[in-house]
């Protein structure tokens, strides 16, 4: 049997009504050479039954995978789905997001036209309830060598990404022990060695609403980015100029976070993040980094 070109991975935990909308957006794609893998993080809802009630396209394979125990780790769930992938490319879609109909078609065409690029992402529409959130302030670099900009924040939404499965497997996939910023951490490892392609069109709808989202669980996520970047720096994952940029970004993140701690009277925590700077650059740079 011919293998699909793309394996679409949807990680899910409950939210079956949102999942059905996400699956419908996949089944409405103009590009049809894909398989759909739904990776269930041991939901309390009957995810398979919810999706099986949908009208699906002929010749599209749907695989349902279910973890035996709830993990709460999105990277682990995505990796779990990817283990069953057979496509040359893998594409991720969070269960509360939606794809526009020509998303896969345009990305496949973009990758096919550039053999030197192994990952492609797109612009997305941020939607909070019925309101579209402006992205006018988002001015980071999105194509080519985007590593320096990727250090600042997560600049590729998981639901916008399609990438070579070989590259994903070579890098070991997502960290499975990170609850938040696992996507930020992987994109740093990807962009440290690979250029990115970008389609400057909104082909994904990123939704927030009255359902629980990990990005809002702790009120802020910068501390998770700091910890992820710190571990990459300490393990000497980067080299040369990339390491210089990574250390500089880590120092700046720690400086800003420590200043915020002091402003809120959390001096012990501020000293801890000063210490990270001292550990990496030397005590003399603690005040200046």
PDB file of C-alpha atoms in Angstrom:
ATOM      1  CA  UNK A   1       0.000   0.000   0.000  1.00  0.00           C
ATOM      2  CA  UNK A   2       1.278   3.426  -0.961  1.00  0.00           C
ATOM      3  CA  UNK A   3       2.396   5.515   1.993  1.00  0.00           C
ATOM      4  CA  UNK A   4       0.936   9.019   2.438  1.00  0.00           C
ATOM      5  CA  UNK A   5       3.085  12.059   1.785  1.00  0.00           C
ATOM      6  CA  UNK A   6       2.008  13.744   5.023  1.00  0.00           C
ATOM      7  CA  UNK A   7       1.166  12.461   8.487  1.00  0.00           C
ATOM      8  CA  UNK A   8      -1.112  14.889  10.324  1.00  0.00           C
ATOM      9  CA  UNK A   9      -0.776  14.665  14.109  1.00  0.00           C
ATOM     10  CA  UNK A  10      -3.540  15.956  16.407  1.00  0.00           C
ATOM     11  CA  UNK A  11      -2.816  15.599  20.145  1.00  0.00           C
ATOM     12  CA  UNK A  12      -5.955  15.768  22.260  1.00  0.00           C
ATOM     13  CA  UNK A  13      -7.214  15.602  25.805  1.00  0.00           C
ATOM     14  CA  UNK A  14     -11.012  15.833  26.085  1.00  0.00           C
ATOM     15  CA  UNK A  15     -12.505  18.840  24.187  1.00  0.00           C
ATOM     16  CA  UNK A  16     -14.156  16.422  21.738  1.00  0.00           C
ATOM     17  CA  UNK A  17     -16.388  19.142  20.274  1.00  0.00           C
ATOM     18  CA  UNK A  18     -13.349  21.259  19.411  1.00  0.00           C
ATOM     19  CA  UNK A  19     -11.565  18.179  18.096  1.00  0.00           C
ATOM     20  CA  UNK A  20     -14.400  17.487  15.666  1.00  0.00           C
ATOM     21  CA  UNK A  21     -14.022  20.988  14.232  1.00  0.00           C
ATOM     22  CA  UNK A  22     -10.261  20.498  13.920  1.00  0.00           C
ATOM     23  CA  UNK A  23     -10.730  17.151  12.158  1.00  0.00           C
ATOM     24  CA  UNK A  24     -13.265  18.689   9.774  1.00  0.00           C
ATOM     25  CA  UNK A  25     -10.704  21.363   8.871  1.00  0.00           C
ATOM     26  CA  UNK A  26      -8.226  18.590   8.010  1.00  0.00           C
ATOM     27  CA  UNK A  27     -10.763  16.643   5.960  1.00  0.00           C
ATOM     28  CA  UNK A  28     -11.596  19.832   4.059  1.00  0.00           C
ATOM     29  CA  UNK A  29      -8.036  20.215   2.757  1.00  0.00           C
ATOM     30  CA  UNK A  30      -7.582  20.632  -0.981  1.00  0.00           C
ATOM     31  CA  UNK A  31      -4.517  18.365  -0.687  1.00  0.00           C
ATOM     32  CA  UNK A  32      -5.543  14.771   0.017  1.00  0.00           C
ATOM     33  CA  UNK A  33      -2.341  12.693   0.200  1.00  0.00           C
ATOM     34  CA  UNK A  34      -2.224  12.454   3.979  1.00  0.00           C
ATOM     35  CA  UNK A  35      -3.031  10.240   6.919  1.00  0.00           C
ATOM     36  CA  UNK A  36      -4.556  11.550  10.140  1.00  0.00           C
ATOM     37  CA  UNK A  37      -3.232  10.402  13.505  1.00  0.00           C
ATOM     38  CA  UNK A  38      -5.183  11.349  16.622  1.00  0.00           C
ATOM     39  CA  UNK A  39      -3.062  10.926  19.742  1.00  0.00           C
ATOM     40  CA  UNK A  40      -5.293  10.804  22.815  1.00  0.00           C
ATOM     41  CA  UNK A  41      -3.727  11.690  26.187  1.00  0.00           C
ATOM     42  CA  UNK A  42      -6.072   9.254  27.968  1.00  0.00           C
ATOM     43  CA  UNK A  43      -9.140  11.487  27.695  1.00  0.00           C
ATOM     44  CA  UNK A  44     -12.157  11.052  29.941  1.00  0.00           C
ATOM     45  CA  UNK A  45     -14.326  11.547  26.836  1.00  0.00           C
ATOM     46  CA  UNK A  46     -14.749   8.939  24.095  1.00  0.00           C
ATOM     47  CA  UNK A  47     -12.588  10.673  21.516  1.00  0.00           C
ATOM     48  CA  UNK A  48     -12.740   7.929  18.903  1.00  0.00           C
ATOM     49  CA  UNK A  49     -16.520   7.730  18.997  1.00  0.00           C
ATOM     50  CA  UNK A  50     -16.810  11.515  18.674  1.00  0.00           C
ATOM     51  CA  UNK A  51     -14.673  11.601  15.525  1.00  0.00           C
ATOM     52  CA  UNK A  52     -16.131   8.475  13.951  1.00  0.00           C
ATOM     53  CA  UNK A  53     -19.511  10.227  13.732  1.00  0.00           C
ATOM     54  CA  UNK A  54     -18.015  12.676  11.209  1.00  0.00           C
ATOM     55  CA  UNK A  55     -18.252  12.279   7.470  1.00  0.00           C
ATOM     56  CA  UNK A  56     -14.684  11.493   6.440  1.00  0.00           C
ATOM     57  CA  UNK A  57     -13.119  11.289   3.000  1.00  0.00           C
ATOM     58  CA  UNK A  58     -12.515   8.026   1.242  1.00  0.00           C
ATOM     59  CA  UNK A  59      -8.929   6.792   1.003  1.00  0.00           C
ATOM     60  CA  UNK A  60      -7.884   8.864   4.045  1.00  0.00           C
ATOM     61  CA  UNK A  61      -6.430   6.745   6.831  1.00  0.00           C
ATOM     62  CA  UNK A  62      -7.329   7.700  10.413  1.00  0.00           C
ATOM     63  CA  UNK A  63      -5.342   6.184  13.258  1.00  0.00           C
ATOM     64  CA  UNK A  64      -6.516   6.488  16.866  1.00  0.00           C
ATOM     65  CA  UNK A  65      -3.800   6.108  19.492  1.00  0.00           C
ATOM     66  CA  UNK A  66      -4.502   6.294  23.210  1.00  0.00           C
ATOM     67  CA  UNK A  67      -2.014   6.588  26.044  1.00  0.00           C
ATOM     68  CA  UNK A  68      -2.716   4.280  28.954  1.00  0.00           C
ATOM     69  CA  UNK A  69      -2.261   7.081  31.489  1.00  0.00           C
ATOM     70  CA  UNK A  70      -2.828  10.819  31.245  1.00  0.00           C
ATOM     71  CA  UNK A  71       0.497  12.653  30.951  1.00  0.00           C
ATOM     72  CA  UNK A  72      -0.393  16.335  30.619  1.00  0.00           C
ATOM     73  CA  UNK A  73       2.741  16.721  28.488  1.00  0.00           C
ATOM     74  CA  UNK A  74       1.957  17.947  24.955  1.00  0.00           C
ATOM     75  CA  UNK A  75       5.386  17.018  23.617  1.00  0.00           C
ATOM     76  CA  UNK A  76       5.004  13.449  24.818  1.00  0.00           C
ATOM     77  CA  UNK A  77       1.569  13.162  23.190  1.00  0.00           C
ATOM     78  CA  UNK A  78       2.786  14.572  19.865  1.00  0.00           C
ATOM     79  CA  UNK A  79       5.778  12.211  19.904  1.00  0.00           C
ATOM     80  CA  UNK A  80       3.421   9.328  20.667  1.00  0.00           C
ATOM     81  CA  UNK A  81       1.454  10.160  17.532  1.00  0.00           C
ATOM     82  CA  UNK A  82       4.588  10.608  15.429  1.00  0.00           C
ATOM     83  CA  UNK A  83       5.769   7.089  16.233  1.00  0.00           C
ATOM     84  CA  UNK A  84       2.931   5.794  14.050  1.00  0.00           C
ATOM     85  CA  UNK A  85       3.608   8.266  11.225  1.00  0.00           C
ATOM     86  CA  UNK A  86       4.426   6.924   7.759  1.00  0.00           C
ATOM     87  CA  UNK A  87       4.542  10.155   5.761  1.00  0.00           C
ATOM     88  CA  UNK A  88       7.624  11.917   4.485  1.00  0.00           C
ATOM     89  CA  UNK A  89       6.352  15.046   6.224  1.00  0.00           C
ATOM     90  CA  UNK A  90       4.627  15.537   9.558  1.00  0.00           C
ATOM     91  CA  UNK A  91       2.189  18.362  10.242  1.00  0.00           C
ATOM     92  CA  UNK A  92       0.839  19.283  13.662  1.00  0.00           C
ATOM     93  CA  UNK A  93      -2.606  20.603  14.532  1.00  0.00           C
ATOM     94  CA  UNK A  94      -3.658  21.369  18.098  1.00  0.00           C
ATOM     95  CA  UNK A  95      -7.175  20.163  18.823  1.00  0.00           C
ATOM     96  CA  UNK A  96      -8.501  23.691  19.437  1.00  0.00           C
ATOM     97  CA  UNK A  97      -7.066  25.169  16.224  1.00  0.00           C
ATOM     98  CA  UNK A  98      -8.285  25.068  12.628  1.00  0.00           C
ATOM     99  CA  UNK A  99      -6.670  24.865   9.194  1.00  0.00           C
ATOM    100  CA  UNK A 100      -7.879  26.809   6.191  1.00  0.00           C
ATOM    101  CA  UNK A 101      -8.579  24.553   3.167  1.00  0.00           C
ATOM    102  CA  UNK A 102      -5.403  25.172   1.143  1.00  0.00           C
ATOM    103  CA  UNK A 103      -2.935  25.029   4.030  1.00  0.00           C
ATOM    104  CA  UNK A 104      -1.293  21.706   3.182  1.00  0.00           C
ATOM    105  CA  UNK A 105      -1.371  22.274  -0.574  1.00  0.00           C
ATOM    106  CA  UNK A 106       0.543  25.545  -0.335  1.00  0.00           C
ATOM    107  CA  UNK A 107       3.094  24.191   2.118  1.00  0.00           C
ATOM    108  CA  UNK A 108       3.820  21.086   0.064  1.00  0.00           C
ATOM    109  CA  UNK A 109       4.349  23.261  -3.004  1.00  0.00           C
ATOM    110  CA  UNK A 110       6.710  25.496  -1.042  1.00  0.00           C
ATOM    111  CA  UNK A 111       8.801  22.615   0.268  1.00  0.00           C
ATOM    112  CA  UNK A 112       8.877  20.882  -3.105  1.00  0.00           C
ATOM    113  CA  UNK A 113      10.320  24.028  -4.620  1.00  0.00           C
ATOM    114  CA  UNK A 114      13.251  24.216  -2.191  1.00  0.00           C
ATOM    115  CA  UNK A 115      15.124  21.004  -1.392  1.00  0.00           C
ATOM    116  CA  UNK A 116      17.398  22.851   1.059  1.00  0.00           C
ATOM    117  CA  UNK A 117      14.508  23.583   3.435  1.00  0.00           C
ATOM    118  CA  UNK A 118      13.007  20.953   5.743  1.00  0.00           C
ATOM    119  CA  UNK A 119      10.439  22.999   7.685  1.00  0.00           C
ATOM    120  CA  UNK A 120       7.730  25.430   6.654  1.00  0.00           C
ATOM    121  CA  UNK A 121       5.331  27.520   8.722  1.00  0.00           C
ATOM    122  CA  UNK A 122       2.611  30.043   7.931  1.00  0.00           C
ATOM    123  CA  UNK A 123       0.969  33.126   9.277  1.00  0.00           C
ATOM    124  CA  UNK A 124      -1.977  32.465  11.593  1.00  0.00           C
ATOM    125  CA  UNK A 125      -5.120  34.276  12.668  1.00  0.00           C
ATOM    126  CA  UNK A 126      -5.334  34.709  16.427  1.00  0.00           C
ATOM    127  CA  UNK A 127      -8.933  34.470  17.510  1.00  0.00           C
ATOM    128  CA  UNK A 128     -10.183  35.032  21.064  1.00  0.00           C
ATOM    129  CA  UNK A 129     -13.823  34.053  21.106  1.00  0.00           C
ATOM    130  CA  UNK A 130     -15.349  35.967  18.201  1.00  0.00           C
ATOM    131  CA  UNK A 131     -12.652  38.656  18.229  1.00  0.00           C
ATOM    132  CA  UNK A 132      -9.596  38.599  15.969  1.00  0.00           C
ATOM    133  CA  UNK A 133      -6.461  39.706  17.828  1.00  0.00           C
ATOM    134  CA  UNK A 134      -4.160  42.002  15.855  1.00  0.00           C
ATOM    135  CA  UNK A 135      -0.607  40.815  15.165  1.00  0.00           C
ATOM    136  CA  UNK A 136       0.589  44.173  13.882  1.00  0.00           C
ATOM    137  CA  UNK A 137       3.308  44.306  16.559  1.00  0.00           C
ATOM    138  CA  UNK A 138       4.819  40.952  15.518  1.00  0.00           C
ATOM    139  CA  UNK A 139       7.871  42.040  13.528  1.00  0.00           C
ATOM    140  CA  UNK A 140      10.318  39.167  13.985  1.00  0.00           C
ATOM    141  CA  UNK A 141      12.118  37.426  11.134  1.00  0.00           C
ATOM    142  CA  UNK A 142      10.162  34.441   9.831  1.00  0.00           C
ATOM    143  CA  UNK A 143      12.170  32.951   6.955  1.00  0.00           C
ATOM    144  CA  UNK A 144      15.693  31.722   6.336  1.00  0.00           C
ATOM    145  CA  UNK A 145      18.001  31.675   9.365  1.00  0.00           C
ATOM    146  CA  UNK A 146      15.532  32.668  12.083  1.00  0.00           C
ATOM    147  CA  UNK A 147      17.458  31.272  15.058  1.00  0.00           C
ATOM    148  CA  UNK A 148      18.221  34.627  16.667  1.00  0.00           C
ATOM    149  CA  UNK A 149      14.562  35.671  16.561  1.00  0.00           C
ATOM    150  CA  UNK A 150      13.437  32.227  17.755  1.00  0.00           C
ATOM    151  CA  UNK A 151      15.489  32.744  20.917  1.00  0.00           C
ATOM    152  CA  UNK A 152      13.236  35.590  22.002  1.00  0.00           C
ATOM    153  CA  UNK A 153       9.944  33.683  21.908  1.00  0.00           C
ATOM    154  CA  UNK A 154       8.077  30.908  20.126  1.00  0.00           C
ATOM    155  CA  UNK A 155       7.761  32.331  16.606  1.00  0.00           C
ATOM    156  CA  UNK A 156       6.320  29.238  14.923  1.00  0.00           C
ATOM    157  CA  UNK A 157       2.888  28.102  16.059  1.00  0.00           C
ATOM    158  CA  UNK A 158       2.806  24.283  16.196  1.00  0.00           C
ATOM    159  CA  UNK A 159      -0.393  24.210  14.139  1.00  0.00           C
ATOM    160  CA  UNK A 160       1.337  26.137  11.338  1.00  0.00           C
ATOM    161  CA  UNK A 161       4.299  23.766  10.958  1.00  0.00           C
ATOM    162  CA  UNK A 162       5.011  21.048   8.447  1.00  0.00           C
ATOM    163  CA  UNK A 163       8.464  19.461   8.516  1.00  0.00           C
ATOM    164  CA  UNK A 164      10.490  16.528   7.244  1.00  0.00           C
ATOM    165  CA  UNK A 165       9.833  13.511   9.437  1.00  0.00           C
ATOM    166  CA  UNK A 166      13.489  12.571   9.088  1.00  0.00           C
ATOM    167  CA  UNK A 167      14.581  15.856  10.661  1.00  0.00           C
ATOM    168  CA  UNK A 168      12.050  15.474  13.466  1.00  0.00           C
ATOM    169  CA  UNK A 169      13.299  11.969  14.255  1.00  0.00           C
ATOM    170  CA  UNK A 170      16.959  12.984  13.980  1.00  0.00           C
ATOM    171  CA  UNK A 171      16.395  15.662  16.624  1.00  0.00           C
ATOM    172  CA  UNK A 172      14.498  13.280  18.888  1.00  0.00           C
ATOM    173  CA  UNK A 173      11.184  15.107  18.639  1.00  0.00           C
ATOM    174  CA  UNK A 174       9.735  17.234  21.409  1.00  0.00           C
ATOM    175  CA  UNK A 175      11.015  17.161  24.967  1.00  0.00           C
ATOM    176  CA  UNK A 176       8.594  14.950  26.866  1.00  0.00           C
ATOM    177  CA  UNK A 177       9.326  16.333  30.334  1.00  0.00           C
ATOM    178  CA  UNK A 178       8.357  19.956  29.614  1.00  0.00           C
ATOM    179  CA  UNK A 179       4.783  20.964  30.313  1.00  0.00           C
ATOM    180  CA  UNK A 180       5.028  24.369  28.621  1.00  0.00           C
ATOM    181  CA  UNK A 181       7.387  25.811  25.954  1.00  0.00           C
ATOM    182  CA  UNK A 182       8.196  22.379  24.514  1.00  0.00           C
ATOM    183  CA  UNK A 183       7.533  23.886  21.081  1.00  0.00           C
ATOM    184  CA  UNK A 184       9.888  26.816  21.779  1.00  0.00           C
ATOM    185  CA  UNK A 185      12.604  24.355  22.792  1.00  0.00           C
ATOM    186  CA  UNK A 186      12.228  22.185  19.681  1.00  0.00           C
ATOM    187  CA  UNK A 187      12.172  25.140  17.293  1.00  0.00           C
ATOM    188  CA  UNK A 188      15.475  26.312  18.797  1.00  0.00           C
ATOM    189  CA  UNK A 189      17.050  22.952  18.029  1.00  0.00           C
ATOM    190  CA  UNK A 190      15.535  22.956  14.545  1.00  0.00           C
ATOM    191  CA  UNK A 191      16.517  26.504  13.599  1.00  0.00           C
ATOM    192  CA  UNK A 192      20.027  26.127  15.013  1.00  0.00           C
ATOM    193  CA  UNK A 193      20.812  23.938  12.028  1.00  0.00           C
ATOM    194  CA  UNK A 194      18.029  24.433   9.480  1.00  0.00           C
ATOM    195  CA  UNK A 195      16.595  27.324   7.514  1.00  0.00           C
ATOM    196  CA  UNK A 196      12.825  27.841   7.613  1.00  0.00           C
ATOM    197  CA  UNK A 197      10.399  28.504   4.787  1.00  0.00           C
ATOM    198  CA  UNK A 198       7.438  30.764   5.431  1.00  0.00           C
ATOM    199  CA  UNK A 199       4.125  31.417   3.706  1.00  0.00           C
ATOM    200  CA  UNK A 200       2.978  34.939   4.462  1.00  0.00           C
ATOM    201  CA  UNK A 201      -0.697  34.037   4.447  1.00  0.00           C
ATOM    202  CA  UNK A 202      -2.986  33.238   7.382  1.00  0.00           C
ATOM    203  CA  UNK A 203      -3.634  29.539   6.814  1.00  0.00           C
ATOM    204  CA  UNK A 204      -4.326  28.616  10.441  1.00  0.00           C
ATOM    205  CA  UNK A 205      -6.844  29.885  12.966  1.00  0.00           C
ATOM    206  CA  UNK A 206      -5.359  29.819  16.461  1.00  0.00           C
ATOM    207  CA  UNK A 207      -8.239  29.876  18.923  1.00  0.00           C
ATOM    208  CA  UNK A 208      -8.617  30.669  22.597  1.00  0.00           C
ATOM    209  CA  UNK A 209     -11.841  30.595  24.554  1.00  0.00           C
ATOM    210  CA  UNK A 210     -13.454  29.417  27.752  1.00  0.00           C
ATOM    211  CA  UNK A 211     -11.669  26.050  27.690  1.00  0.00           C
ATOM    212  CA  UNK A 212      -8.479  25.317  29.677  1.00  0.00           C
ATOM    213  CA  UNK A 213      -5.185  25.969  27.885  1.00  0.00           C
ATOM    214  CA  UNK A 214      -1.729  25.184  29.177  1.00  0.00           C
ATOM    215  CA  UNK A 215      -0.400  28.564  28.036  1.00  0.00           C
ATOM    216  CA  UNK A 216      -2.688  30.227  30.594  1.00  0.00           C
ATOM    217  CA  UNK A 217      -2.230  27.738  33.445  1.00  0.00           C
ATOM    218  CA  UNK A 218       0.552  29.633  35.208  1.00  0.00           C
ATOM    219  CA  UNK A 219      -0.257  33.173  34.109  1.00  0.00           C
ATOM    220  CA  UNK A 220       3.050  33.527  32.243  1.00  0.00           C
ATOM    221  CA  UNK A 221       5.355  31.228  30.301  1.00  0.00           C
ATOM    222  CA  UNK A 222       8.689  33.081  30.185  1.00  0.00           C
ATOM    223  CA  UNK A 223      10.126  31.115  33.087  1.00  0.00           C
ATOM    224  CA  UNK A 224       9.566  27.919  31.073  1.00  0.00           C
ATOM    225  CA  UNK A 225      11.432  29.397  28.107  1.00  0.00           C
ATOM    226  CA  UNK A 226      14.279  30.423  30.399  1.00  0.00           C
ATOM    227  CA  UNK A 227      14.573  26.931  31.822  1.00  0.00           C
ATOM    228  CA  UNK A 228      14.455  25.305  28.374  1.00  0.00           C
ATOM    229  CA  UNK A 229      17.105  27.643  26.951  1.00  0.00           C
ATOM    230  CA  UNK A 230      19.263  27.286  30.065  1.00  0.00           C
ATOM    231  CA  UNK A 231      19.370  23.506  29.673  1.00  0.00           C
ATOM    232  CA  UNK A 232      20.338  23.785  26.011  1.00  0.00           C
ATOM    233  CA  UNK A 233      23.135  26.235  26.859  1.00  0.00           C
ATOM    234  CA  UNK A 234      24.413  24.166  29.771  1.00  0.00           C
ATOM    235  CA  UNK A 235      24.478  21.028  27.629  1.00  0.00           C
ATOM    236  CA  UNK A 236      26.508  22.911  24.970  1.00  0.00           C
ATOM    237  CA  UNK A 237      23.888  22.059  22.372  1.00  0.00           C
ATOM    238  CA  UNK A 238      24.836  25.093  20.280  1.00  0.00           C
ATOM    239  CA  UNK A 239      28.260  26.027  18.951  1.00  0.00           C
ATOM    240  CA  UNK A 240      30.044  29.035  17.524  1.00  0.00           C
ATOM    241  CA  UNK A 241      27.962  32.123  16.877  1.00  0.00           C
ATOM    242  CA  UNK A 242      24.752  30.268  17.756  1.00  0.00           C
ATOM    243  CA  UNK A 243      26.060  29.703  21.291  1.00  0.00           C
ATOM    244  CA  UNK A 244      27.038  33.346  21.604  1.00  0.00           C
ATOM    245  CA  UNK A 245      23.520  34.381  20.608  1.00  0.00           C
ATOM    246  CA  UNK A 246      21.942  31.814  22.928  1.00  0.00           C
ATOM    247  CA  UNK A 247      23.974  32.957  25.942  1.00  0.00           C
ATOM    248  CA  UNK A 248      23.179  36.584  25.202  1.00  0.00           C
ATOM    249  CA  UNK A 249      19.454  35.823  24.946  1.00  0.00           C
ATOM    250  CA  UNK A 250      19.510  33.780  28.155  1.00  0.00           C
ATOM    251  CA  UNK A 251      21.267  36.573  30.028  1.00  0.00           C
ATOM    252  CA  UNK A 252      18.734  39.130  28.826  1.00  0.00           C
ATOM    253  CA  UNK A 253      15.792  36.914  29.759  1.00  0.00           C
ATOM    254  CA  UNK A 254      17.243  36.333  33.230  1.00  0.00           C
ATOM    255  CA  UNK A 255      17.983  40.045  33.693  1.00  0.00           C
ATOM    256  CA  UNK A 256      14.411  41.027  32.832  1.00  0.00           C
ATOM    257  CA  UNK A 257      12.932  38.245  34.955  1.00  0.00           C
ATOM    258  CA  UNK A 258      15.129  39.145  37.943  1.00  0.00           C
ATOM    259  CA  UNK A 259      14.112  42.811  37.638  1.00  0.00           C
ATOM    260  CA  UNK A 260      10.457  41.763  37.689  1.00  0.00           C
ATOM    261  CA  UNK A 261      11.056  39.649  40.792  1.00  0.00           C
ATOM    262  CA  UNK A 262      12.671  42.598  42.598  1.00  0.00           C
ATOM    263  CA  UNK A 263       9.804  44.855  41.632  1.00  0.00           C
ATOM    264  CA  UNK A 264       7.445  42.393  43.318  1.00  0.00           C
ATOM    265  CA  UNK A 265       9.597  41.963  46.415  1.00  0.00           C
ATOM    266  CA  UNK A 266      10.880  38.483  45.522  1.00  0.00           C
ATOM    267  CA  UNK A 267      14.574  39.198  46.159  1.00  0.00           C
ATOM    268  CA  UNK A 268      15.571  35.557  46.741  1.00  0.00           C
ATOM    269  CA  UNK A 269      14.182  34.595  43.333  1.00  0.00           C
ATOM    270  CA  UNK A 270      15.897  37.586  41.705  1.00  0.00           C
ATOM    271  CA  UNK A 271      19.250  36.478  43.144  1.00  0.00           C
ATOM    272  CA  UNK A 272      18.664  33.001  41.717  1.00  0.00           C
ATOM    273  CA  UNK A 273      18.346  34.393  38.177  1.00  0.00           C
ATOM    274  CA  UNK A 274      21.319  36.704  38.706  1.00  0.00           C
ATOM    275  CA  UNK A 275      23.161  33.512  39.568  1.00  0.00           C
ATOM    276  CA  UNK A 276      22.302  31.944  36.228  1.00  0.00           C
ATOM    277  CA  UNK A 277      23.996  34.831  34.463  1.00  0.00           C
ATOM    278  CA  UNK A 278      27.021  34.556  36.757  1.00  0.00           C
ATOM    279  CA  UNK A 279      27.233  30.818  36.230  1.00  0.00           C
ATOM    280  CA  UNK A 280      27.378  31.114  32.459  1.00  0.00           C
ATOM    281  CA  UNK A 281      29.317  34.347  31.956  1.00  0.00           C
ATOM    282  CA  UNK A 282      31.217  34.869  35.180  1.00  0.00           C
ATOM    283  CA  UNK A 283      30.267  36.871  38.259  1.00  0.00           C
ATOM    284  CA  UNK A 284      31.673  40.101  36.817  1.00  0.00           C
ATOM    285  CA  UNK A 285      28.929  40.171  34.196  1.00  0.00           C
ATOM    286  CA  UNK A 286      26.009  39.699  36.579  1.00  0.00           C
ATOM    287  CA  UNK A 287      25.224  43.402  36.696  1.00  0.00           C
ATOM    288  CA  UNK A 288      25.956  44.174  33.047  1.00  0.00           C
ATOM    289  CA  UNK A 289      24.704  41.194  31.014  1.00  0.00           C
TER     290      UNK A 289
END
